[in-house]
XYZ file of C-alpha atoms in Angstrom:
652
model
C 92.031 120.611 91.065
C 87.965 120.856 90.180
C 85.079 120.927 92.490
C 81.638 119.843 92.620
C 78.286 119.706 94.487
C 77.997 117.843 98.321
C 76.090 115.014 97.886
C 74.133 113.309 100.836
C 75.975 110.772 102.563
C 75.225 107.439 101.073
C 75.316 104.319 102.618
C 75.631 101.827 100.549
C 78.817 100.599 98.707
C 78.869 102.114 95.798
C 82.548 101.261 93.767
C 83.473 102.996 90.365
C 80.052 105.106 90.159
C 79.859 108.529 90.742
C 82.256 110.768 92.566
C 81.375 113.427 94.462
C 83.594 116.028 96.439
C 84.268 115.040 100.041
C 85.150 116.900 102.988
C 85.244 120.424 101.063
C 85.199 122.153 104.297
C 88.571 120.727 105.740
C 90.307 121.457 102.002
C 89.550 125.154 102.374
C 91.020 125.172 106.168
C 94.122 122.899 104.640
C 94.316 125.512 101.538
C 94.311 128.125 104.163
C 96.754 126.700 106.411
C 99.388 126.342 103.389
C 98.503 129.840 102.500
C 99.925 130.933 105.919
C 102.459 128.711 105.248
C 103.557 131.205 102.637
C 103.121 134.251 104.068
C 105.470 133.252 106.803
C 107.607 132.779 104.327
C 106.825 136.075 101.945
C 107.104 137.716 105.520
C 110.473 136.257 106.115
C 111.385 137.416 102.624
C 109.833 140.765 102.613
C 112.100 141.696 105.817
C 115.078 140.576 104.242
C 115.197 137.844 105.807
C 116.060 135.319 103.353
C 118.222 138.102 101.658
C 120.760 137.992 105.242
C 120.721 134.126 104.860
C 121.712 133.889 101.468
C 124.229 137.250 101.365
C 125.337 137.073 104.396
C 125.802 139.803 107.819
C 127.828 140.769 110.596
C 128.412 141.215 113.764
C 127.424 144.310 113.090
C 123.886 144.424 111.301
C 125.361 144.920 108.279
C 123.735 143.296 105.436
C 127.259 141.824 103.114
C 127.087 143.150 99.527
C 124.301 145.870 100.057
C 124.180 149.703 101.881
C 122.909 148.939 104.633
C 120.821 151.576 107.562
C 121.863 152.768 110.702
C 121.103 150.517 113.800
C 120.166 152.860 116.911
C 123.010 152.440 119.223
C 125.590 149.867 117.013
C 128.592 151.983 116.466
C 129.756 150.217 113.284
C 126.377 149.740 111.791
C 124.686 151.567 109.013
C 127.980 151.108 106.508
C 127.822 150.606 102.545
C 129.469 147.003 102.138
C 128.306 146.600 98.054
C 131.843 145.832 97.286
C 132.259 143.620 100.329
C 130.086 140.232 99.341
C 131.615 138.074 101.368
C 131.522 136.912 105.553
C 134.633 136.300 106.752
C 134.453 134.555 110.786
C 137.627 136.079 112.913
C 137.966 132.009 114.117
C 135.856 130.065 111.258
C 137.120 126.781 113.351
C 135.159 128.149 117.557
C 131.823 126.100 116.570
C 129.167 125.931 119.027
C 127.478 123.035 118.656
C 124.716 124.047 121.391
C 123.969 126.780 119.771
C 124.646 125.068 116.294
C 126.138 128.109 114.718
C 129.829 129.710 114.473
C 131.336 131.310 117.602
C 132.671 134.551 116.078
C 132.821 137.907 115.262
C 132.050 138.186 111.367
C 132.868 140.671 109.076
C 132.004 141.719 105.343
C 135.020 141.266 103.015
C 135.606 141.852 99.245
C 137.690 138.489 99.128
C 137.954 135.496 100.843
C 141.895 134.793 101.666
C 142.872 132.082 99.267
C 146.567 131.032 101.420
C 147.414 131.035 104.913
C 148.442 133.716 106.503
C 150.899 133.782 109.465
C 151.227 137.045 111.174
C 149.961 140.698 111.260
C 152.001 141.597 108.800
C 150.974 138.986 105.913
C 147.078 140.443 107.398
C 147.855 143.779 106.425
C 149.427 142.875 103.253
C 146.262 140.852 102.235
C 144.672 143.677 103.161
C 146.472 146.695 101.236
C 147.365 144.253 98.133
C 143.099 143.527 97.457
C 141.562 146.248 99.824
C 140.325 142.989 102.057
C 140.407 144.252 105.560
C 139.783 141.395 107.751
C 139.633 142.743 111.121
C 136.714 145.038 112.817
C 135.943 148.355 110.651
C 137.762 150.177 113.632
C 141.109 149.594 112.805
C 142.433 151.205 111.215
C 144.760 148.876 107.433
C 148.129 150.460 109.095
C 147.417 149.873 112.593
C 147.006 145.682 112.026
C 150.639 145.366 113.469
C 150.435 147.629 116.336
C 146.666 147.868 118.201
C 146.294 146.843 121.861
C 143.580 144.857 121.099
C 144.539 143.107 117.503
C 143.871 140.045 119.768
C 140.814 140.177 119.912
C 139.724 142.000 116.940
C 141.489 140.719 114.202
C 141.394 136.667 112.752
C 143.066 134.174 115.020
C 146.570 133.267 113.918
C 147.060 131.418 111.613
C 144.505 132.416 109.408
C 143.388 129.239 107.272
C 143.003 129.151 102.959
C 139.021 129.748 102.956
C 136.854 130.208 99.316
C 133.430 131.232 99.184
C 130.489 128.620 99.365
C 128.616 129.420 96.105
C 125.179 130.934 97.196
C 125.506 131.344 100.519
C 128.833 133.563 100.481
C 130.261 132.905 103.281
C 134.759 132.152 103.762
C 135.327 128.417 105.224
C 138.294 127.195 105.557
C 139.818 124.909 103.023
C 141.808 122.983 105.379
C 139.940 119.756 106.433
C 141.242 119.808 109.923
C 139.785 123.043 111.148
C 136.686 120.688 112.040
C 138.576 118.074 113.813
C 136.484 119.364 117.485
C 133.244 119.491 115.167
C 133.854 116.142 113.793
C 135.298 114.768 117.038
C 131.551 115.810 118.721
C 129.658 113.981 116.505
C 132.232 110.589 116.216
C 132.184 109.578 120.308
C 132.907 106.342 118.798
C 136.739 106.897 118.378
C 139.514 107.377 120.032
C 142.594 107.342 117.258
C 142.218 109.783 114.227
C 143.674 106.860 112.416
C 140.818 104.628 112.802
C 138.158 107.618 111.254
C 141.257 108.073 108.268
C 140.694 104.384 107.546
C 137.108 104.435 107.723
C 136.382 107.669 105.671
C 139.165 105.877 103.255
C 137.526 102.943 103.119
C 134.030 104.158 102.122
C 135.809 106.517 99.712
C 138.048 103.777 98.537
C 134.713 101.618 98.235
C 132.296 104.372 96.533
C 131.690 102.204 93.489
C 130.767 98.870 94.801
C 128.299 100.724 98.094
C 127.000 102.452 94.878
C 126.527 98.748 92.840
C 125.160 97.075 96.002
C 122.528 99.941 96.307
C 121.444 99.044 93.390
C 121.619 95.460 93.857
C 119.160 95.941 96.425
C 116.375 98.218 94.699
C 116.410 95.612 91.983
C 116.060 92.597 95.264
C 113.240 94.797 96.400
C 111.383 94.724 93.378
C 112.211 91.257 92.248
C 110.805 90.599 95.892
C 107.187 92.360 95.559
C 106.628 89.868 92.212
C 108.163 86.455 93.407
C 106.560 86.851 97.212
C 103.468 85.663 96.056
C 105.173 82.530 94.514
C 106.923 81.782 98.391
C 104.353 83.054 100.754
C 102.474 79.927 100.410
C 105.434 78.091 101.576
C 106.880 80.758 104.153
C 103.262 80.733 106.102
C 102.928 76.710 106.251
C 106.607 76.261 106.943
C 105.871 79.046 109.797
C 103.297 77.387 111.413
C 104.594 74.182 111.580
C 107.901 75.569 113.295
C 105.115 77.455 115.813
C 102.882 73.792 116.611
C 106.890 71.857 116.508
C 107.974 74.281 119.148
C 105.134 74.586 120.935
C 104.685 70.705 121.384
C 108.578 69.752 121.369
C 108.680 72.630 124.654
C 105.500 71.324 126.053
C 107.289 67.474 126.193
C 110.504 68.598 127.271
C 108.663 70.627 130.493
C 106.450 67.116 131.179
C 109.222 65.148 130.580
C 111.631 67.428 133.638
C 108.905 66.934 135.822
C 108.630 63.169 135.699
C 112.736 62.693 135.936
C 112.837 65.026 139.103
C 109.695 63.028 140.579
C 111.504 59.809 139.922
C 114.644 61.671 141.668
C 112.294 62.636 144.442
C 111.213 59.600 145.289
C 113.804 57.343 145.500
C 115.165 59.529 148.345
C 119.045 59.961 146.817
C 119.271 63.248 148.322
C 119.839 64.919 151.471
C 117.176 66.358 154.156
C 117.640 70.194 152.433
C 118.070 68.279 148.763
C 114.829 66.754 148.585
C 113.185 70.382 150.059
C 114.896 72.184 147.036
C 113.897 68.862 144.726
C 110.502 69.166 145.807
C 110.325 73.009 145.302
C 111.377 72.394 141.551
C 109.010 70.025 141.309
C 106.134 71.659 142.152
C 107.649 74.262 140.081
C 108.189 72.558 136.506
C 104.789 70.858 137.487
C 103.253 75.002 136.718
C 105.248 75.481 134.107
C 104.280 71.723 132.630
C 100.860 72.906 132.664
C 101.271 76.372 131.717
C 102.962 74.779 128.560
C 100.168 72.975 128.439
C 97.154 75.303 127.893
C 99.161 77.648 126.340
C 99.925 75.003 123.605
C 95.960 73.976 123.297
C 94.585 77.271 123.272
C 97.729 78.033 120.764
C 96.679 74.848 118.373
C 92.639 75.870 118.469
C 93.640 79.047 117.617
C 95.668 78.326 114.608
C 92.864 75.719 113.552
C 89.963 78.340 113.642
C 92.627 80.787 111.940
C 93.566 77.898 109.098
C 90.664 79.254 106.737
C 92.059 83.012 107.329
C 95.931 81.880 106.254
C 94.666 80.715 103.711
C 93.172 84.575 102.764
C 96.972 85.757 103.477
C 98.312 83.337 101.145
C 95.584 84.337 98.581
C 95.623 87.488 98.976
C 100.049 88.149 98.394
C 99.283 85.827 95.286
C 96.476 88.444 94.099
C 98.928 90.914 95.238
C 101.317 90.045 93.044
C 99.175 90.050 89.955
C 98.229 93.687 90.977
C 102.016 94.720 90.281
C 101.843 92.900 87.154
C 98.713 95.030 85.716
C 99.837 97.754 87.678
C 103.821 98.730 87.461
C 103.847 101.842 88.000
C 102.559 101.055 91.298
C 106.524 100.542 92.142
C 107.182 103.918 91.621
C 105.420 105.455 94.442
C 107.949 105.611 97.082
C 110.204 107.335 94.179
C 107.314 110.050 93.723
C 106.213 110.561 97.837
C 109.757 110.757 98.379
C 110.825 113.395 96.079
C 107.894 115.318 96.733
C 108.557 114.426 100.765
C 112.865 116.187 99.911
C 111.323 119.276 97.915
C 108.943 120.333 100.555
C 111.459 119.318 103.507
C 114.383 121.377 101.446
C 111.448 124.219 101.090
C 110.517 124.094 105.125
C 114.181 124.238 106.092
C 115.109 127.623 104.172
C 112.650 128.928 105.786
C 113.293 127.822 108.723
C 116.898 129.107 108.329
C 114.706 132.361 106.615
C 113.010 132.867 110.294
C 116.231 132.378 112.473
C 117.709 135.747 110.423
C 114.420 137.197 110.860
C 113.372 140.074 113.536
C 113.974 143.119 114.755
C 117.924 143.640 115.101
C 118.787 144.329 118.856
C 122.003 145.032 120.602
C 123.284 142.073 122.727
C 125.123 144.200 126.159
C 127.603 141.210 127.322
C 129.243 140.555 123.790
C 128.391 144.362 122.051
C 127.411 142.787 118.861
C 123.676 142.767 116.617
C 121.059 139.318 117.230
C 117.861 138.741 114.797
C 115.223 137.797 117.437
C 111.656 137.644 116.787
C 109.428 139.730 119.023
C 105.734 139.672 119.751
C 103.131 137.650 118.046
C 105.749 136.878 114.921
C 108.173 134.598 117.306
C 105.360 132.020 116.956
C 105.364 131.546 113.405
C 108.241 128.834 114.581
C 105.807 126.534 116.010
C 103.250 127.478 113.223
C 106.304 126.263 111.180
C 106.971 123.274 112.969
C 102.950 122.378 112.165
C 103.454 122.370 109.138
C 105.936 119.903 108.539
C 104.097 117.579 110.172
C 100.806 117.988 108.420
C 101.724 118.048 105.216
C 104.374 115.503 105.709
C 100.849 113.633 107.070
C 99.146 114.749 103.732
C 101.398 113.653 101.323
C 101.993 110.422 102.418
C 97.883 110.079 102.539
C 98.236 111.409 99.401
C 100.027 107.775 98.405
C 97.691 106.013 100.372
C 94.879 107.297 98.548
C 96.135 107.067 94.647
C 97.301 103.286 95.615
C 93.740 102.448 97.127
C 92.385 104.277 94.060
C 94.033 102.061 91.475
C 93.677 99.056 93.424
C 90.192 99.668 93.875
C 89.738 100.087 90.106
C 91.730 96.539 89.097
C 89.414 94.982 91.930
C 86.257 95.432 90.813
C 86.499 95.745 86.956
C 85.630 92.256 86.047
C 86.602 92.418 82.535
C 90.633 93.131 83.429
C 91.909 94.345 79.488
C 88.406 96.875 79.756
C 91.395 99.023 81.942
C 92.254 102.403 81.229
C 95.954 102.175 80.042
C 97.234 104.527 83.095
C 95.191 103.410 86.589
C 97.388 105.628 88.640
C 97.739 108.956 86.704
C 93.739 107.929 87.108
C 93.008 107.513 90.524
C 95.784 110.655 90.973
C 93.250 112.894 89.682
C 90.142 111.834 91.090
C 91.984 112.276 94.031
C 93.365 115.684 92.745
C 89.782 115.951 91.722
C 87.322 115.090 94.225
C 89.283 113.734 98.077
C 92.020 116.253 99.221
C 89.439 117.117 101.364
C 89.428 114.029 103.086
C 93.425 114.164 103.145
C 93.980 116.834 104.573
C 90.655 115.836 107.467
C 93.295 112.633 108.100
C 96.348 113.660 108.307
C 94.890 116.655 110.902
C 94.220 113.927 113.203
C 97.560 112.626 112.973
C 99.214 115.154 113.601
C 96.779 116.404 117.133
C 97.952 113.097 117.963
C 101.438 113.216 116.913
C 102.126 116.605 117.950
C 101.937 115.777 121.937
C 103.842 112.785 121.376
C 106.499 114.740 120.292
C 106.289 118.105 122.290
C 106.410 114.624 125.562
C 109.644 112.902 124.515
C 111.195 116.658 124.218
C 109.637 117.438 127.649
C 111.437 113.949 128.426
C 114.910 113.947 127.062
C 115.608 117.290 128.282
C 114.559 116.429 132.002
C 116.438 113.198 131.096
C 118.618 112.462 134.523
C 116.990 115.315 136.044
C 113.480 114.127 137.293
C 112.616 110.703 139.163
C 111.430 107.518 138.889
C 108.076 108.243 138.732
C 108.046 111.072 136.726
C 110.482 109.308 133.799
C 107.638 105.984 133.946
C 104.495 107.720 133.915
C 106.453 110.247 130.585
C 107.609 107.311 128.970
C 104.270 105.431 129.347
C 101.980 108.449 127.747
C 104.851 108.377 124.914
C 103.698 104.830 124.517
C 100.038 105.186 124.606
C 100.213 108.226 121.792
C 102.117 106.412 119.673
C 99.645 103.277 119.713
C 96.817 105.696 119.076
C 99.094 107.141 116.471
C 99.425 103.554 114.738
C 96.245 102.363 115.506
C 95.006 105.745 113.958
C 96.673 105.258 111.206
C 95.182 102.531 110.257
C 91.762 103.407 110.653
C 92.358 106.285 108.455
C 94.337 103.792 105.516
C 90.914 101.973 105.647
C 88.592 105.055 105.660
C 90.728 106.211 102.489
C 90.255 102.976 100.659
C 86.038 103.095 101.726
C 86.515 106.512 100.189
C 87.940 105.297 97.039
C 85.280 102.926 96.775
C 82.197 104.970 97.425
C 83.518 108.653 97.129
C 82.162 109.418 100.722
C 83.596 111.749 103.359
C 85.851 110.915 105.838
C 84.281 109.814 108.763
C 81.878 108.198 107.079
C 84.209 106.538 105.077
C 86.408 105.758 108.604
C 82.823 104.576 109.623
C 82.064 101.838 107.143
C 85.833 100.386 107.478
C 85.241 100.191 110.586
C 82.679 97.588 110.744
C 83.851 95.889 107.855
C 87.616 94.993 110.166
C 85.296 94.995 113.241
C 83.191 92.093 111.511
C 86.164 90.112 109.887
C 88.208 91.063 113.150
C 90.151 87.175 112.713
C 90.505 87.542 109.658
C 92.700 91.137 109.937
C 94.597 90.024 112.770
C 95.636 86.501 111.039
C 96.671 89.028 107.884
C 98.236 91.459 110.390
C 100.126 88.677 111.753
C 101.063 86.224 109.545
C 101.273 88.670 106.443
C 103.830 91.184 108.625
C 105.980 88.578 109.616
C 106.575 86.831 105.868
C 106.883 91.190 104.280
C 109.371 91.396 107.513
C 110.801 88.274 106.600
C 111.199 89.426 103.410
C 112.850 92.459 103.690
C 115.397 90.423 106.040
C 116.276 88.816 103.175
C 117.074 91.227 100.339
C 118.713 92.799 104.103
C 121.015 89.494 104.450
C 121.612 89.046 100.362
C 122.854 92.519 100.156
C 124.997 91.775 102.888
C 126.116 88.590 102.313
C 126.989 89.925 97.890
C 129.108 93.185 100.393
C 131.483 90.878 101.661
C 132.402 88.746 98.090
C 132.396 92.149 96.550
C 134.705 94.036 99.746
C 136.788 90.563 100.003
C 137.918 91.389 96.228
C 139.425 94.603 97.196
C 141.755 93.427 100.213
C 143.101 97.184 100.605
C 140.055 97.811 101.921
C 140.968 96.858 105.562
C 137.820 98.922 107.859
C 134.342 96.590 106.303
C 132.226 97.780 108.819
C 130.667 101.215 107.723
C 130.505 100.408 103.981
C 128.909 97.515 105.283
C 126.741 99.149 107.444
C 125.547 102.436 104.746
C 124.263 99.297 102.659
C 122.945 96.907 105.096
C 121.099 100.789 106.201
C 120.320 101.408 102.136
C 119.278 96.967 101.132
C 116.677 97.839 104.821
C 114.874 101.572 103.883
C 114.078 100.400 100.048
C 112.998 97.485 101.201
C 110.726 99.028 103.386
C 110.127 101.101 100.938
C 108.877 99.147 98.865
C 107.431 96.488 100.852
C 105.019 98.843 102.695
C 103.430 99.589 99.118
C 102.794 95.751 98.551
C 101.762 95.817 102.650
C 99.118 98.928 101.368
C 97.885 96.462 98.214
C 97.517 93.372 100.501
C 95.237 95.847 102.988
C 93.115 97.482 99.931
C 92.250 94.164 98.325
C 91.504 92.873 101.979
C 88.889 95.610 102.293
C 87.491 95.078 98.636
C 87.335 91.115 99.568
C 85.241 92.009 102.362
C 82.580 94.255 100.757
C 82.478 91.964 97.590
C 81.808 89.291 99.933
C 79.347 91.021 101.827
C 77.087 91.849 98.870
C 77.787 89.375 96.836
C 76.985 85.464 96.920
C 78.075 84.124 93.163
C 74.406 83.906 92.079
C 73.126 85.501 88.755
C 73.047 88.878 89.232
C 75.382 88.837 92.096
C 78.834 87.510 91.087
C 82.354 88.177 92.403
C 84.736 90.452 91.603
C 87.420 88.650 92.483
C 90.418 87.032 91.282
C 90.831 83.793 90.831
C 92.540 82.799 93.455
C 90.352 84.611 96.081
C 87.739 82.457 94.250
C 89.361 79.492 94.818
C 90.117 80.329 98.487
C 85.427 80.924 98.306
C 85.382 77.713 96.712
C 87.437 75.671 99.333
C 85.161 77.569 102.314
C 82.451 75.872 100.730
C 82.949 72.652 100.459
C 84.736 72.725 103.996
C 81.247 73.863 105.562
C 78.931 71.407 103.289
C 81.147 68.570 104.402
C 80.300 69.485 108.232
C 76.623 68.793 106.806
C 76.516 72.650 108.049
C 77.559 73.098 111.140
C 81.309 73.644 110.891
C 83.600 76.876 110.874
C 80.341 78.592 109.913
C 81.831 81.573 111.406
C 84.211 81.315 108.335
C 81.228 82.778 106.052
C 79.113 84.572 107.777
C 80.575 87.668 106.593
C 80.185 86.494 102.995
C 76.052 86.271 103.174
C 74.341 88.905 101.656
C 72.751 91.725 103.561
C 72.660 94.039 100.682
C 73.095 95.183 97.334
C 76.072 96.584 95.210
C 74.215 99.372 93.538
């Protein structure tokens, strides 16, 4: 990544002009933090934790496959295990679900039993034939059948057949029945094993159909991103008409019921008690009818004054569809982001497992076995590592947002689209890597600061479930909800700040301030885009899931032997929704970036010579229609629609 001298904060918007490094101190801080993450990994490897995790270790502190040093106070430690490379558990099926480990004595052996051993004599013969001793080290092979402690220091009978796991060198039972207790702890809805078998068999037998339907969901999501610009106008206006009809119809029904009940009350056709009830109903209906009328009038007025903002939403959707045609590599952004997140999460989980086997070997006086625990300041490395999970994950997501913003900004502010570079996405990535990683580090750190307290409160709430009083539970939920809302607001502001940085190459705080000013000046437009636009995209997700589920029903219907469809359809629908969400979220990001570019364009340009608009033809038509509406009203119409378009400065 390159670096350059930081420049003075710029006040004017200068799209696609000179670039400068932004938030360099935050980049240095982020690099130091990542260096700390690497140091934690190095500490785990240097102290032998990685070797213990990969090679395995027994319950006496001996690492399998190597020569060990003596641990003070542990009699069976310090043994030469170079010929014993596999970890064998005396009770491999005894799972401790709470502590997430196998509750059993572990030994280092030279070979895993490939066949089931029924008696202690079989265990003895197995040891004599290949030298793999399956009882604890203080019992000689000759005494396997007669030792008084063989029931606790030898494997539980029968010993299931097992084989070693690649890389991790653990002897894992081959028979699936060993995990029945483990499976039942998670699959709580299964009361009959035959149900589980039928569901599992249905999934395995229909795996080709599931893969085909997942591919269909992917194709539908890609098609939706192109087609939505053609159907958005129809969907938006159908939704608007339905809201108006339902509001007017509901209000009319309430007034009709009020008139009908009042007429029945005036006819004196009920008893004295009935008249009191009828009178109460009439009053209630009158209140409801008046409230519905006020709501309908307000709704109609809001929709009337926001009608042009609805047109803006439709125009932005239309332009967003064009963006994906000119920038097809945008559709690959979810793949790259998902790949980066998966690689980081694999690394993070690996280091976390390393830390679980790191530390000082300590003897547990209750079990006389060895456990590894971090002591002193080293125990806080796990918390540091946890913060790294959130911050770096948010940084990767922010990198995607900045890349999308950079590519769309280049598209918008390039007047001649034929002169664009052939790979604007890669150019945007390069600019982000060279100039704006510090801005991403700062923005993602702000989200991390809000996310960590919320996760801590959620953890406390789960730990105290059923123990705290109603008031404490309500307060915890309110705090969690407030932090969630704050996180969403900051995430939205961050995204627009990244767009401002992509346009003007300013630091995070300046970009956030400039973006906030633009959003406030166009508050009604923002409301229209974030309500109508989000709803249209939600309908797109539902359409993709529905089409995929319908195709799944038809496909499974021709395979009548698959009696249980529930799990295959659930898997397909879940995957379809996740894929649709990933792709349409990119579409939503593009719309948000286009809106901020449009707002900047209309603020500093008015279409006059020397101040021509950068916008697309569809947005230009929206501007012309807005001006025509203003002229037809004699200059006294919806002036607020054009107010943010007044020329307030110049784009340098």
